[in-house]
mmCIF file of C-alpha atoms in Angstrom:
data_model
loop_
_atom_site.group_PDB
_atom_site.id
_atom_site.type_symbol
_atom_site.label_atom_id
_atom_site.label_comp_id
_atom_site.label_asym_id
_atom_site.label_seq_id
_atom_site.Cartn_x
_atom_site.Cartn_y
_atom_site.Cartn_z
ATOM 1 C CA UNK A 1 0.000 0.000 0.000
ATOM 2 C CA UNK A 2 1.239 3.261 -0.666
ATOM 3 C CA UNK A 3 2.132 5.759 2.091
ATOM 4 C CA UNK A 4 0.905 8.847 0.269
ATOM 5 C CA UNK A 5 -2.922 9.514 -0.861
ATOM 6 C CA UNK A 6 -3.840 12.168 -3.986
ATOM 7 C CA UNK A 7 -6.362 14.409 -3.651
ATOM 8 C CA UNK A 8 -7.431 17.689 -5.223
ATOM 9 C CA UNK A 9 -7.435 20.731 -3.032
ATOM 10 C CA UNK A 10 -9.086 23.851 -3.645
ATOM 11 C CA UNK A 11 -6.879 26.650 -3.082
ATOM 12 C CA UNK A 12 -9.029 29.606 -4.117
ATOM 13 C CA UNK A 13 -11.491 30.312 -6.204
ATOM 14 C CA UNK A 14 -11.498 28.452 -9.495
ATOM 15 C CA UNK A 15 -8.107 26.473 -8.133
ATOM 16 C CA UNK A 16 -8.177 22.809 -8.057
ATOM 17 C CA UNK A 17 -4.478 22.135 -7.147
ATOM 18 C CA UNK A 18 -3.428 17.831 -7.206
ATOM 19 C CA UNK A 19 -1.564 17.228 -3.880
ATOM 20 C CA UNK A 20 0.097 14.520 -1.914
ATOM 21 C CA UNK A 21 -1.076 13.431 1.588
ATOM 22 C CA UNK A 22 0.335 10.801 4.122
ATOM 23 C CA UNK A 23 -2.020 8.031 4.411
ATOM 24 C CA UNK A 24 -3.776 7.706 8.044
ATOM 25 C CA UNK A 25 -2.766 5.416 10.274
ATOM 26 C CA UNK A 26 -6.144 3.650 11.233
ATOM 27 C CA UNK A 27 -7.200 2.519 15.621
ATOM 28 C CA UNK A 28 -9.952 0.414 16.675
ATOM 29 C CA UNK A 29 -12.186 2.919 16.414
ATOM 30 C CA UNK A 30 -11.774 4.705 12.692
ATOM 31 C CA UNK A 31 -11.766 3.883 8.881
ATOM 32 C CA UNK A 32 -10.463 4.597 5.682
ATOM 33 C CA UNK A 33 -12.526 4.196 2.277
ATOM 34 C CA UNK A 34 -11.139 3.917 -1.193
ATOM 35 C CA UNK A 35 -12.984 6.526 -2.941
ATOM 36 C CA UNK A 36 -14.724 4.823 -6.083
ATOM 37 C CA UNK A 37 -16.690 7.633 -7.294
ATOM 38 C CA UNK A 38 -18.039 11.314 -5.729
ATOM 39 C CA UNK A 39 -20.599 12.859 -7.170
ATOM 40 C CA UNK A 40 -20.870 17.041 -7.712
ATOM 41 C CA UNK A 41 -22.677 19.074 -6.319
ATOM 42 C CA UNK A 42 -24.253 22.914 -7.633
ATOM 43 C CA UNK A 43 -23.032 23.656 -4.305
ATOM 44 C CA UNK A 44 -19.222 22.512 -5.309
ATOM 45 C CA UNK A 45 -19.734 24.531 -8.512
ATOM 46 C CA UNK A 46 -20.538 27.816 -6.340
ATOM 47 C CA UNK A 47 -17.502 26.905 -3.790
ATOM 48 C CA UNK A 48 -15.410 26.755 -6.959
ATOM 49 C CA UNK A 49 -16.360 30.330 -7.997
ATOM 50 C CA UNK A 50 -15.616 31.623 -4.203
ATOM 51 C CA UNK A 51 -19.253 31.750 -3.259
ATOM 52 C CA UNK A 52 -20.766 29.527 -0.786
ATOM 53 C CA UNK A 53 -18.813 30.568 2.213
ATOM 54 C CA UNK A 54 -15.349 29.618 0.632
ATOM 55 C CA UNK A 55 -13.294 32.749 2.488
ATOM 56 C CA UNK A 56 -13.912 30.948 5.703
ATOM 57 C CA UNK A 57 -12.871 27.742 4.617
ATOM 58 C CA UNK A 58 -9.130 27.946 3.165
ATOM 59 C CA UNK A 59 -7.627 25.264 1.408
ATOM 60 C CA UNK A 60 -9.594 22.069 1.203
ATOM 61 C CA UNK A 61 -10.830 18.964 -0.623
ATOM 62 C CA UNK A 62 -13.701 19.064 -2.025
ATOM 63 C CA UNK A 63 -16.613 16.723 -1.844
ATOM 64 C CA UNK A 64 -18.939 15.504 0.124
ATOM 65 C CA UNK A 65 -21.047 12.805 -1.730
ATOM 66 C CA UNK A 66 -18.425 10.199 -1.088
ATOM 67 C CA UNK A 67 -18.751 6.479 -2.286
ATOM 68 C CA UNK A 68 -16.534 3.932 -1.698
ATOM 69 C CA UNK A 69 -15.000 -0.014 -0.338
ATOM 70 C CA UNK A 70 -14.050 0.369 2.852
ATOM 71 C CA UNK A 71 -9.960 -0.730 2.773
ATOM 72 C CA UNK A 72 -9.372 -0.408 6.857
ATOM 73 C CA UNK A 73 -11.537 -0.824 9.833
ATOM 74 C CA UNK A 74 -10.649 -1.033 13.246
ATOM 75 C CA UNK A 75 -12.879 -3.178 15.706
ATOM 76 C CA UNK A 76 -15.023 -1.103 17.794
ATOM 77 C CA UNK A 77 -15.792 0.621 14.512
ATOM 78 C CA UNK A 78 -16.509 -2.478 12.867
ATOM 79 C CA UNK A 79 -19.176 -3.445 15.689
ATOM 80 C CA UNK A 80 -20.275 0.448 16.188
ATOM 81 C CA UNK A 81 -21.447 0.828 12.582
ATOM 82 C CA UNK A 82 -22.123 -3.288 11.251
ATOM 83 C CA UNK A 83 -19.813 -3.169 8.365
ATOM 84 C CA UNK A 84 -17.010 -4.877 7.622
ATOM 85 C CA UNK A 85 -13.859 -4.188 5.337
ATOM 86 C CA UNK A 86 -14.797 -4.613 1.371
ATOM 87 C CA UNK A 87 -18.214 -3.361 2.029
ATOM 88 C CA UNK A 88 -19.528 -0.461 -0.383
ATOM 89 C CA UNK A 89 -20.581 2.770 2.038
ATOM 90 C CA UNK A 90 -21.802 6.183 1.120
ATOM 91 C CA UNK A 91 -20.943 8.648 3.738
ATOM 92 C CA UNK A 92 -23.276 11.695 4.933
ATOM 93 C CA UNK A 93 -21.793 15.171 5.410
ATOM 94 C CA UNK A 94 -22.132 15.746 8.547
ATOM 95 C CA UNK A 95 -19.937 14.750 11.148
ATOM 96 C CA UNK A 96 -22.034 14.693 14.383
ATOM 97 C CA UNK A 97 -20.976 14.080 18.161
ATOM 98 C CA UNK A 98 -22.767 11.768 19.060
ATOM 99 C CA UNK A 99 -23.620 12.885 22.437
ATOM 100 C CA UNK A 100 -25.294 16.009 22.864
ATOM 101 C CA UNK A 101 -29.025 16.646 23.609
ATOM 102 C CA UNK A 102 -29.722 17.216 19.832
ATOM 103 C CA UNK A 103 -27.889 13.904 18.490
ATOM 104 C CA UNK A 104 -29.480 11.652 21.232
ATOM 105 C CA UNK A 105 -32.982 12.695 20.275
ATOM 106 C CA UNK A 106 -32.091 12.300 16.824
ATOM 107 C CA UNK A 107 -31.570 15.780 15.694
ATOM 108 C CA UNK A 108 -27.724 15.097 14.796
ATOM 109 C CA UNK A 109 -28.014 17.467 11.827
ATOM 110 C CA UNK A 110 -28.356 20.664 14.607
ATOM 111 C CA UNK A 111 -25.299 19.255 16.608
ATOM 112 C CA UNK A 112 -23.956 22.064 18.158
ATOM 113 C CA UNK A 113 -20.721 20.313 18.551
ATOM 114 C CA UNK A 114 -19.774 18.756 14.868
ATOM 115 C CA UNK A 115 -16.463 20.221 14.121
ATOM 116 C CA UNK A 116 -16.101 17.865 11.061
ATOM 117 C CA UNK A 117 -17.697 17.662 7.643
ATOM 118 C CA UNK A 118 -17.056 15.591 4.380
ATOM 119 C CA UNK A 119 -15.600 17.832 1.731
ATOM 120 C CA UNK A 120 -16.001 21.194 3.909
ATOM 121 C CA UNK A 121 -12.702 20.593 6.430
ATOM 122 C CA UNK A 122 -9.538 22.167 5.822
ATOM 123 C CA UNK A 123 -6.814 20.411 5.025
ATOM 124 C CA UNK A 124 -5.089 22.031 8.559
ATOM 125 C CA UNK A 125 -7.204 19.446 10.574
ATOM 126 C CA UNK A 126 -5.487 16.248 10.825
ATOM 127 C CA UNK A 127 -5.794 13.529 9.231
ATOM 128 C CA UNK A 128 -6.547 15.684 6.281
ATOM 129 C CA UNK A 129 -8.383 14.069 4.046
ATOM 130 C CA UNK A 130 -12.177 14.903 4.953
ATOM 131 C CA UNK A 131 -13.627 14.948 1.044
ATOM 132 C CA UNK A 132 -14.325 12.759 -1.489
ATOM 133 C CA UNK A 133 -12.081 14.044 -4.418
ATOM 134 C CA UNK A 134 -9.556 11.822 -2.864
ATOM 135 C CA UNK A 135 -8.229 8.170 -3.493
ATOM 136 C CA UNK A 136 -8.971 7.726 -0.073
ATOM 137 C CA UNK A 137 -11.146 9.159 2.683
ATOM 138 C CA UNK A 138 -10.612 9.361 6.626
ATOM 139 C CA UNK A 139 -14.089 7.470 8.052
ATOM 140 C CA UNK A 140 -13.968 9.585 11.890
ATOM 141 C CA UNK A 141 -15.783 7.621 14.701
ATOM 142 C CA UNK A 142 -18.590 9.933 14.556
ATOM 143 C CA UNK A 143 -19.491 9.193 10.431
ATOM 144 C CA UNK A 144 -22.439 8.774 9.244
ATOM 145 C CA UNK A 145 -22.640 5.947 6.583
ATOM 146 C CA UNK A 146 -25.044 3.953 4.917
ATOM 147 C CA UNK A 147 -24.508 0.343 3.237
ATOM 148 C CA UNK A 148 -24.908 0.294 -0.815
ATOM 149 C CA UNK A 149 -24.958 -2.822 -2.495
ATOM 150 C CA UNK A 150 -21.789 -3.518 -4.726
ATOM 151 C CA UNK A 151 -24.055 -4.844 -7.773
ATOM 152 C CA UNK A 152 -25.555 -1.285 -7.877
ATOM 153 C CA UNK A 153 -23.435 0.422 -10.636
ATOM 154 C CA UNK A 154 -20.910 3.452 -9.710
ATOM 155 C CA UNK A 155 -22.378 5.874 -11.483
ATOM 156 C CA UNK A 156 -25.821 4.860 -10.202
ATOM 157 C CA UNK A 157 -24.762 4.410 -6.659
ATOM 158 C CA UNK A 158 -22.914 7.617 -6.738
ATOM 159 C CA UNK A 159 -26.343 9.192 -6.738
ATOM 160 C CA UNK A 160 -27.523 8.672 -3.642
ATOM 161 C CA UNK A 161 -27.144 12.379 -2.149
ATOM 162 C CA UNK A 162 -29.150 14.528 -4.915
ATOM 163 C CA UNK A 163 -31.767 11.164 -4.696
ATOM 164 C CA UNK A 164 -31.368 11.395 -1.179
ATOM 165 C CA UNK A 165 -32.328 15.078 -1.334
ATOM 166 C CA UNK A 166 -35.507 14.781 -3.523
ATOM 167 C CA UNK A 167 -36.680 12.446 -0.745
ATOM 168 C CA UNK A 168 -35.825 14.400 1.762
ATOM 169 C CA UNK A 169 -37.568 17.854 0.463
ATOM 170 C CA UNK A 170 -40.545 15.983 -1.821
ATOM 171 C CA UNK A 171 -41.284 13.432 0.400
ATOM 172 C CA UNK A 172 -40.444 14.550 3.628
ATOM 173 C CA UNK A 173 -40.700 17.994 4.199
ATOM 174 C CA UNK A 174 -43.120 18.549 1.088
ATOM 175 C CA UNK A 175 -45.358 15.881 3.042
ATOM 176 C CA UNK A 176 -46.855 14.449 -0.799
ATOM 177 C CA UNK A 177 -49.730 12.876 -0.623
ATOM 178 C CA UNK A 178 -52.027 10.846 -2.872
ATOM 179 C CA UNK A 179 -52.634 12.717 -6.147
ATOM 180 C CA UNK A 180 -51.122 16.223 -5.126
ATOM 181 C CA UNK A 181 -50.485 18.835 -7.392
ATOM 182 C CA UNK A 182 -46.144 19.198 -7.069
ATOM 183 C CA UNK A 183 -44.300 22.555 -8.622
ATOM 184 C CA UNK A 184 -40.476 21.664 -8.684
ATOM 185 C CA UNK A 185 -38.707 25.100 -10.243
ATOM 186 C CA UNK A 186 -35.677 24.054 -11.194
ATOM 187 C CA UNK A 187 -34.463 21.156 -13.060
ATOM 188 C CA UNK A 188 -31.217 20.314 -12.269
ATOM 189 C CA UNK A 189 -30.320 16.847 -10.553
ATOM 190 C CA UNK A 190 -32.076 17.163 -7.476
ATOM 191 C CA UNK A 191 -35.192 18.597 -9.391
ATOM 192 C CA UNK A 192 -35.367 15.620 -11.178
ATOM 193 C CA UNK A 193 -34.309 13.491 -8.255
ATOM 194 C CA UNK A 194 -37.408 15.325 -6.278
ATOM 195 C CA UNK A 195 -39.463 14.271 -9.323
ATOM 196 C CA UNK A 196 -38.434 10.952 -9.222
ATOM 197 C CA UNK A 197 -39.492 11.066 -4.942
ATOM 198 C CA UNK A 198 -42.547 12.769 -5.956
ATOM 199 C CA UNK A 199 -43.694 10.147 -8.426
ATOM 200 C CA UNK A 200 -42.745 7.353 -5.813
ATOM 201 C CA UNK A 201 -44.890 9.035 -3.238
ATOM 202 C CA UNK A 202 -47.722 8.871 -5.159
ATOM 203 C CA UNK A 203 -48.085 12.729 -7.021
ATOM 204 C CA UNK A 204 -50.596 13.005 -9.080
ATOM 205 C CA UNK A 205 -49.426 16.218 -11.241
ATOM 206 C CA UNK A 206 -45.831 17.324 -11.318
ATOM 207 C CA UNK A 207 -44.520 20.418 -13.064
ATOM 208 C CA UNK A 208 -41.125 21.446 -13.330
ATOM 209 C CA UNK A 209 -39.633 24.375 -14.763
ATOM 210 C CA UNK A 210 -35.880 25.340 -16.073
ATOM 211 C CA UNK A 211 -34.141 27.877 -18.601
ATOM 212 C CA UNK A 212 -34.849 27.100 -22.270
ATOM 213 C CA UNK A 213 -31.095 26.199 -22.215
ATOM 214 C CA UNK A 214 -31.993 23.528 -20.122
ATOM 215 C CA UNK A 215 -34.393 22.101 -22.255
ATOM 216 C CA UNK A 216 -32.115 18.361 -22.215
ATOM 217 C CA UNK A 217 -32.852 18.165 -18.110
ATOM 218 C CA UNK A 218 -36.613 19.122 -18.707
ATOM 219 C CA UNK A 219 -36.843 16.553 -21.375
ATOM 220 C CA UNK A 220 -35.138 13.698 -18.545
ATOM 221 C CA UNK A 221 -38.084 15.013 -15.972
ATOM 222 C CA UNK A 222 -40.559 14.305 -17.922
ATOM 223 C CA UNK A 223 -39.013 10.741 -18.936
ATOM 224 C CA UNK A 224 -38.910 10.365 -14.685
ATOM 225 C CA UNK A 225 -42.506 10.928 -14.402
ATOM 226 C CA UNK A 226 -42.710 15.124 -15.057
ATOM 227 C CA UNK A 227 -46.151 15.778 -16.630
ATOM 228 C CA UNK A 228 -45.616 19.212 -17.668
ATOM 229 C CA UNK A 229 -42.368 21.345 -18.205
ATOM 230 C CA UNK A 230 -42.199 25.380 -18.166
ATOM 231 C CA UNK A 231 -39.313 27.541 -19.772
ATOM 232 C CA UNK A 232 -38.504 30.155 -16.946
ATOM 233 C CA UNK A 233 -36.882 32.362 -18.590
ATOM 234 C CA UNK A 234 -39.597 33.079 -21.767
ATOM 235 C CA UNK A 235 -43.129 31.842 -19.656
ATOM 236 C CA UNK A 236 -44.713 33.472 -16.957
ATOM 237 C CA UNK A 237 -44.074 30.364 -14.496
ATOM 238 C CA UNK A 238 -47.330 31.981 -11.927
ATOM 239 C CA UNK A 239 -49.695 32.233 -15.039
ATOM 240 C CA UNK A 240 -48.612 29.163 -16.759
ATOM 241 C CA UNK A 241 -49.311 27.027 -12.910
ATOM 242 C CA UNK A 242 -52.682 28.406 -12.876
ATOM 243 C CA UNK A 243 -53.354 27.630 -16.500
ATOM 244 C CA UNK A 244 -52.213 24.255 -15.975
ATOM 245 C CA UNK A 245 -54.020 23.487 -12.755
ATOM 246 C CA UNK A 246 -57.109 25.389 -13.536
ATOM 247 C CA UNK A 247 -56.377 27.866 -11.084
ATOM 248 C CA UNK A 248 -55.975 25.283 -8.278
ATOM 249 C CA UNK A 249 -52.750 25.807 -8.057
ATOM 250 C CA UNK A 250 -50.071 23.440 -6.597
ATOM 251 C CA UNK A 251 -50.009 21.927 -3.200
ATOM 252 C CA UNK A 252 -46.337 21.291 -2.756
ATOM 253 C CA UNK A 253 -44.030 23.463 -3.965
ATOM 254 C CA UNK A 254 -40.130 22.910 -4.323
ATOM 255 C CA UNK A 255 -37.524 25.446 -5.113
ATOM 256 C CA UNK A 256 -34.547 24.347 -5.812
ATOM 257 C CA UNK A 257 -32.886 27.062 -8.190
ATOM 258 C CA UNK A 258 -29.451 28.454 -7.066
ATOM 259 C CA UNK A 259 -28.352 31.740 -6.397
ATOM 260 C CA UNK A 260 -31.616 33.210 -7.915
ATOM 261 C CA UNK A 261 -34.640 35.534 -5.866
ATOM 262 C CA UNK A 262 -37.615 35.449 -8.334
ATOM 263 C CA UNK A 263 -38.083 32.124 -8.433
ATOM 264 C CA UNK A 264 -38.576 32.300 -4.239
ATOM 265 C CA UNK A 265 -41.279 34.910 -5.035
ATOM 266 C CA UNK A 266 -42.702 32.522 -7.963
ATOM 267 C CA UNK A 267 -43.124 29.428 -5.079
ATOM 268 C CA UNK A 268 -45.065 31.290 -3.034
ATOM 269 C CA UNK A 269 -47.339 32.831 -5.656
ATOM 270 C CA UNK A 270 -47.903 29.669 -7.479
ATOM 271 C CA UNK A 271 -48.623 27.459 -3.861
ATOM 272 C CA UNK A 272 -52.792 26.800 -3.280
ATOM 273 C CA UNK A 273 -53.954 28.553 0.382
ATOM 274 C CA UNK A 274 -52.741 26.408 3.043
ATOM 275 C CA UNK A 275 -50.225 24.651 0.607
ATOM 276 C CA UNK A 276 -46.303 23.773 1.154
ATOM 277 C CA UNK A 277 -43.184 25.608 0.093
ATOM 278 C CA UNK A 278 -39.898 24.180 0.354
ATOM 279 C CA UNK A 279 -37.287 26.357 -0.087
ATOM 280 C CA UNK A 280 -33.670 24.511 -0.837
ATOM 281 C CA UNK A 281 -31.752 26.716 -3.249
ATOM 282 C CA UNK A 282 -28.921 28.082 -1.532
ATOM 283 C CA UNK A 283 -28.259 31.667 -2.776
ATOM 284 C CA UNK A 284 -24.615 32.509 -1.704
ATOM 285 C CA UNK A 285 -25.682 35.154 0.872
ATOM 286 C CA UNK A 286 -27.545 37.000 -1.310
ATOM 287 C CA UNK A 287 -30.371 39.414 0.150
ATOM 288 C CA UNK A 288 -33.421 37.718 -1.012
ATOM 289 C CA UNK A 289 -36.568 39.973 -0.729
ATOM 290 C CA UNK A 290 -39.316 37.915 0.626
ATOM 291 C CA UNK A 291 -42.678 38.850 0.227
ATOM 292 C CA UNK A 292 -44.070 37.670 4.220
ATOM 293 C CA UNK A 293 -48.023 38.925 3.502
ATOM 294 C CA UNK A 294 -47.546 36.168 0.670
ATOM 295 C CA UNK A 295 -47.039 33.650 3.254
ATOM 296 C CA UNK A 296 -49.544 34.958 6.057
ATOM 297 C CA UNK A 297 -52.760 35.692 3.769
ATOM 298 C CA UNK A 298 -52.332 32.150 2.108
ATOM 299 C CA UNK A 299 -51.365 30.670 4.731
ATOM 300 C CA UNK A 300 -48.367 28.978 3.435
ATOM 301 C CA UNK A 301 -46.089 26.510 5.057
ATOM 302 C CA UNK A 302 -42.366 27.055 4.410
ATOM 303 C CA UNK A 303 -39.654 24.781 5.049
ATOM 304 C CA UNK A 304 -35.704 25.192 5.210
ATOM 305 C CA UNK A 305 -34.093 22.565 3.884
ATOM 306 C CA UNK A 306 -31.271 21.623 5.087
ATOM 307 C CA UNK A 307 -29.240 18.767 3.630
ATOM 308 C CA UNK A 308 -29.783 14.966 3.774
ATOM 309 C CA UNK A 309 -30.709 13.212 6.855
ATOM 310 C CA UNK A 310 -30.252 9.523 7.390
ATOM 311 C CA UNK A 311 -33.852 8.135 6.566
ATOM 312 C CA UNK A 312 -33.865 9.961 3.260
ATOM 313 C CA UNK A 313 -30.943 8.867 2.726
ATOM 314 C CA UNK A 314 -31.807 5.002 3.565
ATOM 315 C CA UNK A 315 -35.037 5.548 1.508
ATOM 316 C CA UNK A 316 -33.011 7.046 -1.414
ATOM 317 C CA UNK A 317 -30.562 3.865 -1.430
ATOM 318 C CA UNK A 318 -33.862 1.795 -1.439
ATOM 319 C CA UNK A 319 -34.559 3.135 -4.651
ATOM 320 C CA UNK A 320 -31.454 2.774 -6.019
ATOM 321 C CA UNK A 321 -30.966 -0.856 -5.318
ATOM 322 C CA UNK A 322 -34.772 -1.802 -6.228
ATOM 323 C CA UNK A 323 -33.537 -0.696 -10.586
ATOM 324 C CA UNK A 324 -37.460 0.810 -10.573
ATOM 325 C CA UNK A 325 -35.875 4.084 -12.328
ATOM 326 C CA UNK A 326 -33.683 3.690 -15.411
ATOM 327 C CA UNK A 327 -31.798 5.891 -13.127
ATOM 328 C CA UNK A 328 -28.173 5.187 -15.768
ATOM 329 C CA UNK A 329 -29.783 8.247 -17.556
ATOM 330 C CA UNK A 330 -29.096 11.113 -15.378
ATOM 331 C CA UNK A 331 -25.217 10.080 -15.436
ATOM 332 C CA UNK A 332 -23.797 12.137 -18.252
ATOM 333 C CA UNK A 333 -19.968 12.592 -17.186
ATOM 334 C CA UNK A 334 -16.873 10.795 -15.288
ATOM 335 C CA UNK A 335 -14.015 12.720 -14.353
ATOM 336 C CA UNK A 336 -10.494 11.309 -12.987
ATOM 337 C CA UNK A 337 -9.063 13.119 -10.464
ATOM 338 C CA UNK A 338 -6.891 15.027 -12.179
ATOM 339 C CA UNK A 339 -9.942 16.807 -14.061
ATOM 340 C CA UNK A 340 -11.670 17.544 -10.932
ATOM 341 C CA UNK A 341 -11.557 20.939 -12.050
ATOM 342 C CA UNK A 342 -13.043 20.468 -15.574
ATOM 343 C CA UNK A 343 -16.083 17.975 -13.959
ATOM 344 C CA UNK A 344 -17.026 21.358 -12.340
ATOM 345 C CA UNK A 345 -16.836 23.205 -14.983
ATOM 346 C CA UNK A 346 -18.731 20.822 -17.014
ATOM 347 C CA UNK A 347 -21.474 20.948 -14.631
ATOM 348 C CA UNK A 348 -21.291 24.427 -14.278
ATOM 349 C CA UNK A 349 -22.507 24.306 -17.708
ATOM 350 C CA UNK A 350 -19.265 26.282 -18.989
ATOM 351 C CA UNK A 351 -17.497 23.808 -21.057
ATOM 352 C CA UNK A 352 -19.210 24.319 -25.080
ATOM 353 C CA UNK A 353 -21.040 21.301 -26.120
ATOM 354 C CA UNK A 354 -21.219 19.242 -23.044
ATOM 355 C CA UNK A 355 -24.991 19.261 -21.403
ATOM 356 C CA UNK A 356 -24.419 17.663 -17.910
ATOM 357 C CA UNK A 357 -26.990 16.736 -15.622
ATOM 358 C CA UNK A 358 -24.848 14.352 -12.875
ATOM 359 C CA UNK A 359 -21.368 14.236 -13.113
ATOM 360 C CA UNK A 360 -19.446 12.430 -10.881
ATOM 361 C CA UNK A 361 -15.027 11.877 -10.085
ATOM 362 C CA UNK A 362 -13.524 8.586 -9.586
ATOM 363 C CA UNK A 363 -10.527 9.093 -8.158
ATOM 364 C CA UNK A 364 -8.982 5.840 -8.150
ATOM 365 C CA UNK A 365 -9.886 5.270 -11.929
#
């Protein structure tokens, strides 16, 4: 085995920088996983421009949707989490305690006391290698990780955070029930991931909306189970809701678009009296004006959404194992490591002639 461990490490905005780390020596109660494949994030492709919260962060590898075979495993860990070496594990974000009053009564994602993350540590906390864009990845005692079987393909398995995520806000916090009426604005892969949730929780009518250059993720919504699609950017999305509901409106709605304010505006307008908004696009800090009579005189319910928790993500992994969606078709890139950079940028949408919708880095290919 080799001493030293690659990895790509963001060193400021827009630089991915391929560095050399010692490997961790592994105790009874710690892992390490061989990276097979991590998938990105819109969140890594604001981080990469210096949005996102990047001036507090430094230097640091990137990733936090990390999938992998577990190569090391000491004993208590073994027992603690019922895996065993050469089992396939996706690992959650968050890094929790363990101990605290939030964590025991199953709040772990409000720890007060996490000072860990997958692919948001510095590379100045030892053992250094916290993310996923890295042959291997430090598993703490306090990790969160979730089985995935090995037959599931990489590319397929790699998507169990944005899948995670639709259950999460669609099924979860959007509540869906039996036949609803379910607006998701935005169409990247966690809009159609939330379709995907939607359909599974039994939606009746699901509309999704995106920019006419995204017209190659609307057209994969509607092959998940999307009944109706909206161009943003040249339809009234509002007018075209009530058109399409016959003024009914929706009763879930989903918003998912990043760093944008209208469409935040456009989920409570288009929501039924007494419906749900979920609001999940992160905006980068931006001052987003939001309209609170909207949300009193229907009498909206709005949700923060933040992240994955475990039972989405269990539910999520459910669906990926169980081959119900042709799920292969939302995998349009693979990156090596050493193009962690240009997998960004291809989802980013900046590299001419590539439409992305998941991309994901192998490291160790």
């Amino acid at each position: 085995m080799a001493d030293t461990v690659r990895a790509a490490v963001q060193t400021g905005p827009r630089a991915i920088e391929i560095r050399e780390f010692p490997r961790p020596k592994i105790g009874p109660d710690d892992g390490l996983l061989r990276v097979e494949a991590n998938g990105i994030c819109g969140s890594d492709v604001e981080t990469y421009k210096g949005h996102m919260g990047y001036s507090a962060r430094g230097p640091f590898i990137p990733g936090h949707e990390p999938l992998g075979i577990i190569e090391e495993l000491g004993e208590r860990a073994a027992e603690r989490w019922g895996v065993q070496p050469g089992d396939r594990v996706a690992l959650e974000v968050i890094v929790p305690c363990r101990a605290c009053q939030q964590c025991l009564t199953g709040r772990y994602q409000s720890c007060p006391n996490r000072k860990y993350g997958h692919g948001v540590t510095g590379i100045d906390v030892e053992p250094t290698l916290w993310g996923g864009l890295a042959e291997y990845l430090y598993i703490s005692p306090g990790s969160v990780l979730h089985k995935i079987d090995r037959s599931v393909p990489v590319e397929v398995a790699a998507m169990f955070n944005p899948l995670g995520a639709g259950v999460r806000w669609a099924a979860q916090l959007g509540g869906i029930r039996l036949g609803d009426t379910v607006l998701v604005l935005g169409s990247g892969q966690r809009g159609i991931a939330s379709v995907i949730a939607a359909r599974a929780a039994g939606a009746g009518t699901i509309i999704v909306t995106g920019l006419e250059s995204d017209k190659h993720k609307l057209d994969l919504a509607r092959e998940f189970g999307a009944d109706h699609t909206i161009f943003a950017d040249s339809e009234n999305t509002v007018e075209k809701v009530a058109d399409l509901t016959g003024g009914a409106m929706a009763d879930v709605t989903l918003e998912l678009t990043p760093m944008a304010a209208a469409p935040v505006t456009d989920a409570l307008l288009a929501t039924r009296h007494g419906g749900r908004v979920v609001l999940a696009g992160l905006k980068g800090g931006k001052e987003i004006p939001l309209r609170t009579d909207l949300i009193i005189n229907r009498a909206l319910q709005v949700f923060g959404a933040f992240g994955v928790d475990a039972t989405a993500n269990e539910q999520a992994i459910a669906i990926l194992e169980s081959g119900r969606f042709p799920l292969e078709k939302m995998h349009t890139h693979t990156f090596g490591l050493d193009d962690t950079a240009l997998a960004i940028e291809t989802l980013a949408g900046e590299v001419p002639g590539e439409q992305a919708v998941h991309v994901s880095v192998h490291p160790n290919s």
